[in-house]
Short mmCIF file of C-alpha atoms in Angstrom, two decimals:
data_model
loop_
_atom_site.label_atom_id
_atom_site.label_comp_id
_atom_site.label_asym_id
_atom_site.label_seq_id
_atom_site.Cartn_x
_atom_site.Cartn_y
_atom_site.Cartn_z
CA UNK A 26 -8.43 5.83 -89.49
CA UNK A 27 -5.30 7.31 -87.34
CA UNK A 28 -5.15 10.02 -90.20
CA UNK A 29 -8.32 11.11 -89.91
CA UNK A 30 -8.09 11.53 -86.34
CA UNK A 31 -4.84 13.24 -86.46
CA UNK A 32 -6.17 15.62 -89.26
CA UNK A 33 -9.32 16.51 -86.91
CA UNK A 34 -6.67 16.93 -83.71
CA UNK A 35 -4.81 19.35 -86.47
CA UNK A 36 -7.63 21.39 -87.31
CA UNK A 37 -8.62 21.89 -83.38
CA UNK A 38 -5.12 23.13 -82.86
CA UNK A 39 -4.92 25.11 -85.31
CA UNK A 40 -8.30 26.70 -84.14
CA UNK A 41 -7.50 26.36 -80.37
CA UNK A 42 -4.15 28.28 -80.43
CA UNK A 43 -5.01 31.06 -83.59
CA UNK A 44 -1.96 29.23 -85.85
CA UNK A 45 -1.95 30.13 -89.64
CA UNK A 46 -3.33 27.75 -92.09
CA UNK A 47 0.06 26.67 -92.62
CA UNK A 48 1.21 25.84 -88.95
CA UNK A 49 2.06 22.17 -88.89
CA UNK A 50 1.27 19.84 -86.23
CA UNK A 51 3.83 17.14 -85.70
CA UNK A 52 2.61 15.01 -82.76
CA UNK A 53 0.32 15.83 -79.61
CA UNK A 54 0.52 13.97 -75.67
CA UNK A 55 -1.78 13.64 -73.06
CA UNK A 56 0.28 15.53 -70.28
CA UNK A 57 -0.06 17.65 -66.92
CA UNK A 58 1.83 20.80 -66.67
CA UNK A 59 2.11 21.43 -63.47
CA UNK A 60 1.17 25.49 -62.48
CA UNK A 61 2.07 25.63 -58.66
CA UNK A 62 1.93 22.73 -56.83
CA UNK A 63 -1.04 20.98 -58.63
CA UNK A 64 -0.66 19.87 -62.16
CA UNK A 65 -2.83 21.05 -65.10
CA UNK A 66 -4.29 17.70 -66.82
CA UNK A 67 -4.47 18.54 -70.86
CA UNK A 68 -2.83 17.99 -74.05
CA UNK A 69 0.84 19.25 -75.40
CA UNK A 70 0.44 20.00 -78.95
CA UNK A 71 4.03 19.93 -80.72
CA UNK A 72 4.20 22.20 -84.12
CA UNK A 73 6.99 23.14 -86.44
CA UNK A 74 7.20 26.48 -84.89
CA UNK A 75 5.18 25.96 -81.25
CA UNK A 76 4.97 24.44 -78.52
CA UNK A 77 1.25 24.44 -77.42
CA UNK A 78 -0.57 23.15 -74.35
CA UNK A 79 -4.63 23.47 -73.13
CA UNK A 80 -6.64 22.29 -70.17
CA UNK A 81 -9.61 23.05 -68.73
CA UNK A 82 -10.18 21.33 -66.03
CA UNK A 83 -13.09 22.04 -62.91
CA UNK A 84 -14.14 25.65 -65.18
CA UNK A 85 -10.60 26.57 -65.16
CA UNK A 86 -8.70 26.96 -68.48
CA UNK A 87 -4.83 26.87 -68.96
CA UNK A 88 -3.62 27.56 -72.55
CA UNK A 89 0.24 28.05 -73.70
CA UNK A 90 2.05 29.20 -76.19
CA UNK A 91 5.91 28.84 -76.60
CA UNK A 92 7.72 29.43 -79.79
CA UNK A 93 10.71 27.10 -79.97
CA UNK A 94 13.02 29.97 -80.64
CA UNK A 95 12.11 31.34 -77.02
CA UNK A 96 12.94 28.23 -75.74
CA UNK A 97 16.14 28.43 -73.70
CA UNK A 98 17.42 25.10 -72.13
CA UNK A 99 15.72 22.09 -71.58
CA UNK A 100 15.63 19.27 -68.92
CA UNK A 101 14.46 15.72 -68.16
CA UNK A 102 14.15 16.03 -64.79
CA UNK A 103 12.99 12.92 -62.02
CA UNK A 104 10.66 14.55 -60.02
CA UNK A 105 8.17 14.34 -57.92
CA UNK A 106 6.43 10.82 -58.99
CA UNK A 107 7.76 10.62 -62.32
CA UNK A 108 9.94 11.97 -64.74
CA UNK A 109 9.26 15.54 -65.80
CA UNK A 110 10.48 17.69 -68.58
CA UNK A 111 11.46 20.94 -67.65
CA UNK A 112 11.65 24.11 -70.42
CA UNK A 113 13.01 27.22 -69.68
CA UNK A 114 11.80 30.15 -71.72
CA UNK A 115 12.34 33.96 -72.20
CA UNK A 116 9.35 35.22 -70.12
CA UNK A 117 8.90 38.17 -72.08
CA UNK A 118 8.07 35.96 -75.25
CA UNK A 119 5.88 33.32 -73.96
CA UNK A 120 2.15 34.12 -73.72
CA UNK A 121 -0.38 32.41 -72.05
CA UNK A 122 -2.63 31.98 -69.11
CA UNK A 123 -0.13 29.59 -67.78
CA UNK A 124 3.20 31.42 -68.04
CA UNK A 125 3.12 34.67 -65.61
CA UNK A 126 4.88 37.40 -66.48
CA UNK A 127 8.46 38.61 -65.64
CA UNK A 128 9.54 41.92 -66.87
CA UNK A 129 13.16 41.16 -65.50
CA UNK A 130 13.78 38.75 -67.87
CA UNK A 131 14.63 35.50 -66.05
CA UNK A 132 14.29 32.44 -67.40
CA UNK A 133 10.40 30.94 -66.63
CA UNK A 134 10.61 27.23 -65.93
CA UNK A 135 7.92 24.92 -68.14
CA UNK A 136 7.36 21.39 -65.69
CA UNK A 137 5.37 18.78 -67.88
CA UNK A 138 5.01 15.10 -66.91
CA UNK A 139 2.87 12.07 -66.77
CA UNK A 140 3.49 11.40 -70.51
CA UNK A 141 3.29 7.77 -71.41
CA UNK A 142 7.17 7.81 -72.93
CA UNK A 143 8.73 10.52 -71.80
CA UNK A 144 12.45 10.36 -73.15
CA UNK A 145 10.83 9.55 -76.77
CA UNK A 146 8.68 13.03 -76.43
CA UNK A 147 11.76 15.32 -74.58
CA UNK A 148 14.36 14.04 -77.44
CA UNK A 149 11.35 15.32 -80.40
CA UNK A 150 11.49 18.18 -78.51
CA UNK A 151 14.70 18.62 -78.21
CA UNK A 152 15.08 18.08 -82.16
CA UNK A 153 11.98 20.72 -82.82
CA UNK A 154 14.14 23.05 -80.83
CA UNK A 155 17.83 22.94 -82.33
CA UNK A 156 15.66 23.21 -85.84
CA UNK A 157 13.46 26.29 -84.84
CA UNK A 158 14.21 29.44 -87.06
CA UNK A 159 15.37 31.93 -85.41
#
């Protein structure tokens, strides 16, 4: 039964976020990614190749797109009411209409919290990361 579910969650992200046939999803969170001061409730989709996350939430939609090789530091942060992790990106590769745009090129700081185990998720992370081709 959890395969099934996790092969319909695989087919929505691969639909949901425009990835190639061959994308593969390794796990997916319930999460907020917090955009200002108020965070985005959604879901963090974690691929071979991508870091994903969507929300819509009161008719406004927050979708996000990070390649792990554009990832360029990462944090577990305690923050505001609980632990966050914190990914800093290359602006310029990012896309989304949750990461802004910075032609200077600074780093562009990712917060997501409220998972249910955050050091578990940060360390696959982490691992997805130091494996990305770049």
């Amino acid at each position: 039964m959890e395969q099934l579910k996790f092969k319909e969650v695989e087919k929505r992200f691969l639909k949901q976020f425009n990835m190639p046939p061959d994308e593969k999803l390794v796990n997916y969170y319930s999460c907020g990614y917090w955009k200002g001061s108020l965070p985005r409730q959604g879901w963090m989709y974690l691929s071979v190749n991508h870091l994903c996350f969507y929300s819509f939430l009161l008719g406004s939609e927050t979708l996000l797109v990070v390649r792990w090789n554009t990832v360029r530091k990462l944090e577990l942060q305690s923050a505001r009411i609980t632990e966050e992790i914190v990914v800093h990106v290359d602006p310029r590769e990012a896309v989304g209409s949750g990461v802004a745009a910075d032609p200077s090129g600074k780093r562009k700081e990712l917060h997501f919290s409220m998972f249910s185990n955050t050091r578990e998720i940060f360390d696959l992370i982490e691992q997805l990361v130091k494996t990305a081709v770049t």
